Short mmCIF file of C-alpha atoms and ligand atoms in Angstrom, two decimals:
data_model
loop_
_atom_site.label_atom_id
_atom_site.label_comp_id
_atom_site.label_asym_id
_atom_site.label_seq_id
_atom_site.Cartn_x
_atom_site.Cartn_y
_atom_site.Cartn_z
CA UNK U 540 -31.37 -7.92 1.31
CA UNK U 541 -29.30 -10.07 3.66
CA UNK U 542 -25.97 -8.59 4.62
CA UNK U 543 -23.01 -9.88 2.62
CA UNK U 544 -20.57 -12.34 4.13
CA UNK U 545 -17.34 -13.82 2.81
CA UNK U 546 -19.33 -16.75 1.44
CA UNK U 547 -20.85 -14.43 -1.19
CA UNK U 548 -17.41 -13.93 -2.75
CA UNK U 549 -15.72 -16.23 -5.28
CA UNK U 550 -14.28 -19.56 -4.27
CA UNK U 551 -10.66 -19.32 -3.14
CA UNK U 552 -10.90 -15.58 -2.48
CA UNK U 553 -8.04 -14.30 -0.32
CA UNK U 554 -9.00 -12.32 2.76
CA UNK U 555 -6.10 -10.65 4.40
CA UNK U 556 -4.62 -7.92 6.51
CA UNK U 557 -1.97 -5.60 5.12
CA UNK U 558 0.93 -4.06 7.02
CA UNK U 559 4.36 -2.65 6.20
CA UNK U 560 7.77 -3.14 7.76
CA UNK U 561 8.54 0.39 8.96
CA UNK U 562 5.04 0.79 10.35
CA UNK U 563 4.94 -2.28 12.56
CA UNK U 564 8.29 -3.99 13.04
CA UNK U 565 10.09 -1.66 15.44
CA UNK U 566 13.57 -3.04 16.32
CA UNK U 567 14.81 -0.25 14.09
CA UNK U 568 18.42 -0.67 15.18
CA UNK U 569 18.41 -4.27 16.30
CA UNK U 570 20.20 -7.36 14.99
CA UNK U 571 22.20 -5.49 12.37
CA UNK U 572 19.42 -3.61 10.58
CA UNK U 573 20.70 -0.51 8.76
CA UNK U 574 18.95 2.84 9.07
CA UNK U 575 16.25 3.57 6.52
CA UNK U 576 15.04 6.99 5.43
CA UNK U 577 12.14 7.16 7.91
CA UNK U 578 14.51 6.45 10.81
CA UNK U 579 16.38 9.58 9.82
CA UNK U 580 13.56 11.79 8.52
CA UNK U 581 11.42 11.25 11.63
CA UNK U 582 14.27 12.63 13.74
CA UNK U 583 14.24 15.99 11.96
CA UNK U 584 12.27 18.32 14.25
CA UNK U 585 8.75 18.99 13.02
CA UNK U 586 8.60 16.22 10.45
CA UNK U 587 6.36 13.77 12.31
CA UNK U 588 3.63 14.12 14.89
CA UNK U 589 5.31 14.77 18.27
CA UNK U 590 8.63 13.73 16.75
CA UNK U 591 7.52 10.09 16.74
CA UNK U 592 9.75 7.52 15.06
CA UNK U 593 9.38 3.93 13.81
CA UNK U 594 11.75 2.73 16.57
CA UNK U 595 9.18 0.62 18.42
CA UNK U 596 5.99 0.73 16.35
CA UNK U 597 4.00 -2.46 17.10
CA UNK U 598 7.13 -4.40 18.01
CA UNK U 599 6.18 -7.01 15.41
CA UNK U 600 9.85 -7.97 15.26
CA UNK U 601 9.39 -9.62 18.65
CA UNK U 602 5.64 -10.12 18.78
CA UNK U 603 4.96 -11.48 15.30
CA UNK U 604 3.74 -14.89 16.55
CA UNK U 605 0.90 -13.39 18.57
CA UNK U 606 0.04 -10.75 15.96
CA UNK U 607 -0.15 -13.32 13.17
CA UNK U 608 -2.19 -15.58 15.40
CA UNK U 609 -4.61 -12.72 15.98
CA UNK U 610 -5.11 -12.40 12.21
CA UNK U 611 -5.81 -16.09 11.86
CA UNK U 612 -8.16 -16.17 14.82
CA UNK U 613 -10.20 -13.40 13.24
CA UNK U 614 -10.59 -15.67 10.20
CA UNK U 615 -8.16 -14.15 7.67
CA UNK U 616 -6.27 -16.48 5.33
CA UNK U 617 -3.51 -14.23 4.03
CA UNK U 618 -1.12 -11.58 5.25
CA UNK U 619 0.32 -8.83 3.11
CA UNK U 620 3.56 -7.49 4.58
CA UNK U 621 6.71 -5.79 3.34
CA UNK U 622 10.35 -6.63 3.74
CA UNK U 623 12.65 -4.01 5.19
CA UNK U 624 15.40 -3.61 2.59
CA UNK U 625 17.79 -2.23 5.23
CA UNK U 626 17.22 -5.23 7.48
CA UNK U 627 18.47 -7.49 4.69
CA UNK U 628 21.07 -5.19 3.13
CA UNK U 629 22.08 -2.69 5.85
CA UNK U 630 24.05 -0.67 3.29
CA UNK U 631 21.47 -1.13 0.57
CA UNK U 632 23.73 -3.36 -1.53
CA UNK U 633 26.52 -5.89 -0.98
CA UNK U 634 26.68 -7.26 2.55
CA UNK U 635 23.71 -9.38 3.66
CA UNK U 636 22.51 -9.30 7.27
CA UNK U 637 21.78 -12.94 8.03
CA UNK U 638 19.83 -12.09 11.19
CA UNK U 639 17.40 -10.08 9.07
CA UNK U 640 16.97 -12.98 6.67
CA UNK U 641 16.39 -15.34 9.59
CA UNK U 642 13.73 -13.06 11.04
CA UNK U 643 11.69 -13.15 7.84
CA UNK U 644 12.20 -16.92 7.60
CA UNK U 645 10.70 -17.28 11.07
CA UNK U 646 7.81 -14.93 10.34
CA UNK U 647 6.96 -16.59 7.01
CA UNK U 648 7.17 -20.06 8.57
CA UNK U 649 4.74 -18.88 11.21
CA UNK U 650 2.33 -17.56 8.54
CA UNK U 651 2.46 -20.86 6.68
CA UNK U 652 1.96 -22.83 9.85
CA UNK U 653 -1.10 -20.76 10.73
CA UNK U 654 -2.58 -20.90 7.23
CA UNK U 655 -1.90 -17.29 6.22
CA UNK U 656 -0.75 -17.04 2.61
CA UNK U 657 2.28 -14.71 2.53
CA UNK U 658 1.88 -11.80 0.13
CA UNK U 659 5.11 -9.79 0.08
CA UNK U 660 6.00 -6.29 -1.01
CA UNK U 661 9.65 -5.49 -1.55
CA UNK U 662 9.48 -1.77 -1.03
CA UNK U 663 7.03 0.10 1.18
CA UNK U 664 8.72 3.52 1.41
CA UNK U 665 11.75 2.60 3.53
CA UNK U 666 14.86 3.13 1.42
CA UNK U 667 18.14 2.23 3.15
CA UNK U 668 19.64 5.52 4.27
CA UNK U 669 23.01 4.54 2.81
CA UNK U 670 21.41 4.61 -0.63
CA UNK U 671 19.81 7.97 0.03
CA UNK U 672 23.31 9.29 0.77
CA UNK U 673 24.18 8.15 -2.76
CA UNK U 674 21.26 10.05 -4.30
CA UNK U 675 18.47 7.58 -3.58
CA UNK U 676 15.84 7.40 -6.29
CA UNK U 677 17.47 10.30 -8.12
CA UNK U 678 20.46 8.10 -8.90
CA UNK U 679 19.83 5.85 -11.87
CA UNK U 680 21.82 3.16 -10.06
CA UNK U 681 18.67 2.59 -8.01
CA UNK U 682 17.68 0.25 -10.84
CA UNK U 683 20.60 -2.10 -10.21
CA UNK U 684 20.49 -1.65 -6.42
CA UNK U 685 16.84 -2.63 -6.32
CA UNK U 686 17.33 -5.51 -8.75
CA UNK U 687 20.12 -6.93 -6.61
CA UNK U 688 17.91 -6.76 -3.51
CA UNK U 689 14.85 -8.12 -5.34
CA UNK U 690 16.82 -10.99 -6.92
CA UNK U 691 18.22 -12.00 -3.56
CA UNK U 692 14.73 -12.03 -2.02
CA UNK U 693 13.22 -14.01 -4.92
CA UNK U 694 15.97 -16.61 -4.60
CA UNK U 695 15.73 -16.79 -0.83
CA UNK U 696 11.95 -16.81 -0.38
CA UNK U 697 10.55 -17.70 -3.82
CA UNK U 698 9.56 -21.19 -2.75
CA UNK U 699 7.46 -20.01 0.20
CA UNK U 700 6.03 -16.67 -0.96
CA UNK U 701 3.56 -16.89 -3.87
CA UNK U 702 2.89 -13.16 -4.30
CA UNK U 703 5.52 -10.50 -4.88
CA UNK U 704 4.82 -6.83 -5.38
CA UNK U 705 7.83 -4.73 -6.31
CA UNK U 706 6.67 -1.37 -4.97
CA UNK U 707 3.85 -0.11 -2.81
CA UNK U 708 2.32 3.17 -3.97
CA UNK U 709 5.03 4.85 -6.04
CA UNK U 710 3.36 8.19 -5.33
CA UNK U 711 4.88 8.18 -1.84
CA UNK U 712 8.31 8.45 -3.44
CA UNK U 713 7.05 11.45 -5.43
CA UNK U 714 5.82 13.01 -2.17
CA UNK U 715 9.25 12.39 -0.63
CA UNK U 716 11.20 13.97 -3.48
CA UNK U 717 8.86 16.62 -4.87
CA UNK U 718 6.88 17.85 -1.90
CA UNK U 719 9.23 17.21 1.01
CA UNK U 720 6.33 15.90 3.06
CA UNK U 721 7.63 12.32 3.29
CA UNK U 722 11.11 10.89 3.67
CA UNK U 723 13.65 11.71 2.42
CA UNK U 724 12.23 15.25 2.44
CA UNK U 725 13.50 16.65 -0.85
CA UNK U 726 11.42 19.31 -2.47
CA UNK U 727 11.48 19.86 -6.20
CA UNK U 728 8.91 18.76 -8.77
CA UNK U 729 11.68 17.67 -11.11
CA UNK U 730 13.12 15.43 -8.39
CA UNK U 731 9.73 13.86 -7.85
CA UNK U 732 9.30 13.07 -11.54
CA UNK U 733 12.85 11.73 -11.87
CA UNK U 734 12.50 9.61 -8.73
CA UNK U 735 9.27 8.15 -10.07
CA UNK U 736 10.75 7.43 -13.47
CA UNK U 737 13.72 5.64 -11.93
CA UNK U 738 11.37 3.74 -9.63
CA UNK U 739 9.36 2.52 -12.60
CA UNK U 740 12.56 1.34 -14.30
CA UNK U 741 13.58 -0.43 -11.10
CA UNK U 742 10.18 -2.13 -11.06
CA UNK U 743 10.59 -3.33 -14.64
CA UNK U 744 14.12 -4.53 -14.07
CA UNK U 745 13.11 -6.48 -10.95
CA UNK U 746 10.24 -8.16 -12.79
CA UNK U 747 12.70 -9.16 -15.57
CA UNK U 748 14.91 -10.69 -12.88
CA UNK U 749 11.87 -12.48 -11.49
CA UNK U 750 11.22 -14.06 -14.91
CA UNK U 751 14.86 -15.08 -15.23
CA UNK U 752 14.61 -16.91 -11.92
CA UNK U 753 11.12 -18.40 -12.14
CA UNK U 754 10.47 -18.52 -15.89
CA UNK U 755 7.59 -17.19 -17.88
CA UNK U 756 4.34 -17.28 -15.94
CA UNK U 757 2.13 -14.87 -17.83
CA UNK U 758 -1.44 -16.12 -18.30
CA UNK U 759 -0.68 -19.01 -15.97
CA UNK U 760 -1.84 -17.32 -12.83
CA UNK U 761 -1.63 -19.89 -10.12
CA UNK U 762 -1.38 -19.22 -6.43
CA UNK U 763 0.83 -22.24 -6.00
CA UNK U 764 3.78 -20.54 -7.70
CA UNK U 765 5.41 -17.13 -7.45
CA UNK U 766 3.57 -14.24 -9.10
CA UNK U 767 4.84 -10.73 -9.75
CA UNK U 768 2.94 -7.49 -9.56
CA UNK U 769 2.93 -3.93 -8.28
CA UNK U 770 0.66 -2.01 -5.91
CA UNK U 771 -0.69 1.38 -6.94
CA UNK U 772 -3.22 3.49 -5.08
CA UNK U 773 -6.05 5.03 -7.02
CA UNK U 774 -7.58 8.13 -5.49
CA UNK U 775 -9.56 9.25 -8.48
CA UNK U 776 -10.07 13.02 -8.62
CA UNK U 777 -13.60 14.12 -9.44
CA UNK U 778 -14.62 17.64 -10.30
CA UNK U 779 -16.88 18.95 -7.53
CA UNK U 780 -19.08 20.51 -10.22
CA UNK U 781 -18.92 18.31 -13.33
CA UNK U 782 -20.13 21.19 -15.51
CA UNK U 783 -17.51 23.65 -14.25
CA UNK U 784 -14.49 23.80 -16.59
CA UNK U 785 -12.18 24.99 -13.78
CA UNK U 786 -13.07 22.06 -11.50
CA UNK U 787 -12.78 19.60 -14.40
CA UNK U 788 -9.35 20.90 -15.41
CA UNK U 789 -7.94 20.51 -11.92
CA UNK U 790 -9.31 16.97 -11.50
CA UNK U 791 -8.06 15.90 -14.91
CA UNK U 792 -4.52 17.16 -14.32
CA UNK U 793 -4.36 15.58 -10.87
CA UNK U 794 -5.35 12.20 -12.29
CA UNK U 795 -2.61 12.54 -14.89
CA UNK U 796 0.01 13.46 -12.30
CA UNK U 797 -1.04 10.73 -9.89
CA UNK U 798 -2.18 7.17 -10.66
CA UNK U 799 -2.14 7.48 -14.45
CA UNK U 800 1.54 8.45 -14.36
CA UNK U 801 2.26 4.92 -13.06
CA UNK U 802 -0.44 2.76 -14.60
CA UNK U 803 -0.04 4.10 -18.10
CA UNK U 804 3.68 3.28 -18.43
CA UNK U 805 3.27 -0.06 -16.65
CA UNK U 806 0.24 -1.40 -18.50
CA UNK U 807 -0.05 0.64 -21.70
CA UNK U 808 3.47 1.89 -22.33
CA UNK U 809 4.92 5.41 -22.08
CA UNK U 810 3.60 8.53 -20.39
CA UNK U 811 0.35 10.09 -21.54
CA UNK U 812 0.47 13.11 -23.81
CA UNK U 813 -1.07 15.22 -21.05
CA UNK U 814 1.64 14.26 -18.56
CA UNK U 815 4.42 14.84 -21.10
CA UNK U 816 3.01 18.28 -21.79
CA UNK U 817 2.76 19.05 -18.08
CA UNK U 818 6.36 17.97 -17.51
CA UNK U 819 7.64 19.94 -20.50
CA UNK U 820 5.72 23.07 -19.47
CA UNK U 821 6.84 22.83 -15.86
CA UNK U 822 10.51 22.07 -16.40
CA UNK U 823 10.28 18.69 -14.71
CA UNK U 824 10.82 16.24 -17.54
CA UNK U 825 12.86 13.32 -16.19
CA UNK U 826 15.85 11.88 -18.02
CA UNK U 827 14.45 8.98 -20.00
CA UNK U 828 16.89 6.53 -21.58
CA UNK U 829 16.21 4.66 -24.82
CA UNK U 830 14.42 1.42 -23.99
CA UNK U 831 13.04 2.64 -20.65
CA UNK U 832 9.42 2.23 -21.61
CA UNK U 833 9.98 -1.33 -22.81
CA UNK U 834 11.75 -2.05 -19.53
CA UNK U 835 8.90 -0.61 -17.47
CA UNK U 836 6.14 -2.42 -19.34
CA UNK U 837 6.80 -5.97 -18.16
CA UNK U 838 3.99 -8.51 -18.25
CA UNK U 839 2.65 -8.89 -14.73
CA UNK U 840 0.73 -11.68 -13.02
CA UNK U 841 -1.46 -9.51 -10.81
CA UNK U 842 -2.24 -5.93 -10.00
CA UNK U 843 -2.56 -4.66 -6.42
CA UNK U 844 -5.06 -1.85 -6.00
CA UNK U 845 -5.04 0.26 -2.85
CA UNK U 846 -8.33 2.07 -2.51
CA UNK U 847 -9.26 4.36 0.36
CA UNK U 848 -11.40 7.09 -1.13
CA UNK U 849 -11.82 9.56 -3.95
CA UNK U 850 -10.77 13.21 -4.05
CA UNK U 851 -13.10 16.04 -4.96
CA UNK U 852 -11.46 19.02 -6.65
CA UNK U 853 -12.72 22.50 -7.13
CA UNK U 854 -11.58 26.04 -7.64
CA UNK U 855 -13.69 26.69 -4.54
CA UNK U 856 -12.28 26.32 -0.99
CA UNK U 857 -12.22 22.90 0.66
CA UNK U 858 -14.87 23.59 3.28
CA UNK U 859 -17.43 24.57 0.63
CA UNK U 860 -16.69 21.32 -1.20
CA UNK U 861 -17.95 19.32 1.75
CA UNK U 862 -21.47 20.62 1.32
CA UNK U 863 -24.39 18.81 -0.27
CA UNK U 864 -24.32 21.17 -3.25
CA UNK U 865 -20.86 19.96 -4.10
CA UNK U 866 -19.87 16.37 -3.30
CA UNK U 867 -23.05 15.35 -1.55
CA UNK U 868 -21.93 16.27 1.94
CA UNK U 869 -21.54 12.65 3.04
CA UNK U 870 -18.62 13.04 5.43
CA UNK U 871 -17.54 10.88 8.35
CA UNK U 872 -16.60 12.27 11.75
CA UNK U 873 -12.92 11.88 10.92
CA UNK U 874 -13.32 14.42 8.11
CA UNK U 875 -13.08 11.92 5.24
CA UNK U 876 -15.87 11.59 2.71
CA UNK U 877 -17.87 8.37 2.92
CA UNK U 878 -17.72 7.28 -0.68
CA UNK U 879 -17.52 3.47 -0.84
CA UNK U 880 -18.38 3.52 -4.53
CA UNK U 881 -14.74 4.58 -5.00
CA UNK U 882 -13.70 0.93 -5.08
CA UNK U 883 -16.23 0.07 -7.77
CA UNK U 884 -15.20 3.01 -9.90
CA UNK U 885 -11.49 2.34 -9.42
CA UNK U 886 -11.88 -1.30 -10.47
CA UNK U 887 -13.79 -0.33 -13.59
CA UNK U 888 -11.35 2.46 -14.29
CA UNK U 889 -8.17 0.40 -14.09
CA UNK U 890 -9.54 -2.50 -16.10
CA UNK U 891 -11.37 -0.44 -18.73
CA UNK U 892 -9.13 2.61 -19.14
CA UNK U 893 -5.70 1.80 -17.78
CA UNK U 894 -4.95 -1.51 -19.47
CA UNK U 895 -4.99 -3.67 -16.34
CA UNK U 896 -5.68 -7.10 -17.82
CA UNK U 897 -4.52 -9.36 -15.02
CA UNK U 898 -6.23 -10.51 -11.81
CA UNK U 899 -6.65 -7.72 -9.29
CA UNK U 900 -6.18 -7.83 -5.54
CA UNK U 901 -7.44 -5.05 -3.33
CA UNK U 902 -4.21 -4.71 -1.39
CA UNK U 903 -5.34 -1.99 1.05
CA UNK U 904 -8.58 -0.44 2.22
CA UNK U 905 -9.35 1.17 5.56
CA UNK U 906 -10.07 4.33 7.47
CA UNK U 907 -8.78 6.17 10.53
CA UNK U 908 -9.72 7.64 13.88
CA UNK U 909 -13.22 6.25 14.21
CA UNK U 910 -12.78 5.05 17.75
CA UNK U 911 -14.45 6.25 20.87
CA UNK U 912 -12.74 6.07 24.28
CA UNK U 913 -11.90 2.68 25.78
CA UNK U 914 -14.84 1.58 27.93
CA UNK U 915 -15.67 -1.38 30.11
CA UNK U 916 -17.77 -3.95 28.28
CA UNK U 917 -20.46 -6.18 29.72
CA UNK U 918 -18.17 -9.23 30.05
CA UNK U 919 -15.83 -7.24 32.31
CA UNK U 920 -13.18 -6.67 29.65
CA UNK U 921 -12.51 -3.53 27.64
CA UNK U 922 -14.19 -2.35 24.45
CA UNK U 923 -13.41 0.19 21.81
CA UNK U 924 -16.34 1.18 19.65
CA UNK U 925 -15.63 2.20 16.06
CA UNK U 926 -19.06 2.07 14.47
CA UNK U 927 -18.08 4.32 11.57
CA UNK U 928 -15.23 2.02 10.56
CA UNK U 929 -17.67 -0.88 10.41
CA UNK U 930 -19.95 1.21 8.20
CA UNK U 931 -16.97 2.07 6.01
CA UNK U 932 -15.96 -1.59 5.53
CA UNK U 933 -19.52 -2.69 4.84
CA UNK U 934 -19.89 0.01 2.22
CA UNK U 935 -16.65 -0.91 0.45
CA UNK U 936 -17.36 -4.64 0.57
CA UNK U 937 -20.75 -4.05 -0.96
CA UNK U 938 -19.31 -2.06 -3.87
CA UNK U 939 -16.46 -4.54 -4.27
CA UNK U 940 -19.02 -7.31 -4.57
CA UNK U 941 -20.87 -5.35 -7.25
CA UNK U 942 -17.67 -4.96 -9.27
CA UNK U 943 -17.05 -8.71 -9.05
CA UNK U 944 -20.64 -9.35 -10.11
CA UNK U 945 -19.97 -7.12 -13.13
CA UNK U 946 -17.25 -9.62 -14.07
CA UNK U 947 -14.08 -7.92 -12.84
CA UNK U 948 -11.51 -10.54 -11.88
CA UNK U 949 -10.74 -9.69 -8.24
CA UNK U 950 -9.03 -12.46 -6.30
CA UNK U 951 -8.57 -11.00 -2.85
CA UNK U 952 -9.05 -8.14 -0.41
CA UNK U 953 -6.69 -6.90 2.31
CA UNK U 954 -7.81 -4.42 4.91
CA UNK U 955 -5.51 -1.83 6.36
CA UNK U 956 -4.73 -2.80 9.13
CA UNK U 957 -4.51 -5.06 12.19
CA UNK U 958 -3.07 -2.75 14.86
CA UNK U 959 -2.86 1.02 15.04
CA UNK U 960 0.71 1.65 13.96
CA UNK U 961 3.33 4.18 12.90
CA UNK U 962 1.32 6.22 10.42
CA UNK U 963 4.28 7.99 8.80
CA UNK U 964 4.20 11.76 9.41
CA UNK U 965 1.07 11.36 11.54
CA UNK U 966 3.00 9.07 13.89
CA UNK U 967 0.64 7.38 16.31
CA UNK U 968 -2.00 10.07 15.96
CA UNK U 969 -3.85 8.38 13.11
CA UNK U 970 -5.31 5.02 14.05
CA UNK U 971 -6.15 2.63 11.24
CA UNK U 972 -6.26 -0.65 13.22
CA UNK U 973 -9.18 -2.95 13.84
CA UNK U 974 -7.37 -3.70 17.09
CA UNK U 975 -6.46 -0.91 19.46
CA UNK U 976 -2.76 -0.49 20.22
CA UNK U 977 -1.58 0.80 23.52
CA UNK U 978 1.99 1.48 22.44
CA UNK U 979 4.57 -0.26 24.54
CA UNK U 980 1.97 -1.82 26.84
CA UNK U 981 0.67 -5.34 26.45
CA UNK U 982 -2.82 -4.13 25.87
CA UNK U 983 -4.46 -4.82 22.52
CA UNK U 984 -8.22 -4.39 22.50
CA UNK U 985 -10.21 -5.59 19.50
CA UNK U 986 -12.50 -2.84 18.25
CA UNK U 987 -16.07 -3.32 16.96
CA UNK U 988 -14.56 -3.64 13.50
CA UNK U 989 -12.52 -6.69 14.54
CA UNK U 990 -15.73 -8.40 15.68
CA UNK U 991 -17.41 -7.33 12.46
CA UNK U 992 -14.66 -9.04 10.44
CA UNK U 993 -14.72 -12.15 12.56
CA UNK U 994 -18.40 -12.50 11.90
CA UNK U 995 -18.05 -11.66 8.21
CA UNK U 996 -15.38 -14.33 7.71
CA UNK U 997 -17.03 -16.97 9.86
CA UNK U 998 -17.13 -20.37 8.10
CA UNK U 999 -15.51 -18.87 4.98
C1 BGC E 828 -0.12 3.24 2.69
C2 BGC E 828 0.04 2.84 4.14
C3 BGC E 828 -0.67 3.84 5.03
C4 BGC E 828 -2.12 3.87 4.65
C5 BGC E 828 -2.98 4.75 5.51
C6 BGC E 828 -1.51 3.71 2.34
O1 BGC E 828 -1.45 4.66 1.36
O2 BGC E 828 0.30 2.21 1.84
O3 BGC E 828 1.38 2.74 4.43
O4 BGC E 828 -0.51 3.56 6.37
O5 BGC E 828 -2.23 4.32 3.34
O6 BGC E 828 -2.64 6.09 5.38
#
């Protein structure tokens, strides 16, 4: 069978690259931006790899014209990015930083000029620190704080940005409040559940605001006008041994605590019985106000699915799980399982079991640390080989295509990501880019995967 190319996908399909503000912008304290929680968290000793911070990242704040141009030259037609809340509202609410607004105006203008459809996310893990001082996501006022910010952005950029996701991967907020592993570094299961509940209410409230501003758009999906959605990552947990009750129980509970705890309230209404039982049994039931579930379950125009892999659970230790007897033993050199079918299963799962009944965009997909050392290439330039990443993309594109052939309404795919960037706690030690970043130096080398994409998108 001939290898797939972009031409095998539906007409009008969006092909894009995803990024996020804190991971690429840099200029963390420039032009009036307020501190956000990763600026602070990354400065606590031991929290990030080598104490690295988002201060410089890919310096997109200054280099956005060339980075956007790179995307276009590779053949992409859309860019998914996030706004930095603290660049717009340095204190989280109230005073607007005009220089921040102007920066995004310039960047969006550039995207439009190049032919990259802007796809914006309002929140990609970077809460203004001033709001964290006031309790952050544990304070119910987050609902009005976020709605004020969202409303301002809709009004300011609604005529040039057709896609708006409220939140990227709510689970990161859980990790930041329950596990302490992400900013802001709080560590109590009850905090995690409360933070997530408040986040879901903030999502619903922002979408209501969106409808007030732009009117009812449900069932009138049209890329020409603004559309509202949310981005959730699905890492479906599988039992390593499907006939082992212990393995099955772990996988089932993890699915309840992770993606189902967001998708169920958003698309079906309320928490599942299993999650309610878990929260009651573990003293982590959030405060839920009357009307919250109606607020959360707002009609959406699209759903953003981030899909990287699956998780295999077992009562047995992790190293045993990597063997053929368990998951099949198909692991990449970076330690991650090669399981491209994850995207096919996730698409079927969300549309068949989770109530997702709107067009879906794959808003992130990618893998890390596949690159070999920089070498000289035949034309005299420099090359970075990342053969495994190419294999990864091919595998996922193949299974994505199968899901579309099955009839699932997928309208676009965004890879993660253009340049190696600030990978949260892993700092610069985890490389996800299709272009090599030599931090601080003017040296960006396209990897094999960049050439793969250029070829894949050719004439699309
Ligand atoms: C996040 C990104 C992150 C990527 C790779 C996703 O879950 O949205 O911010 O860089 O995974 O780890």
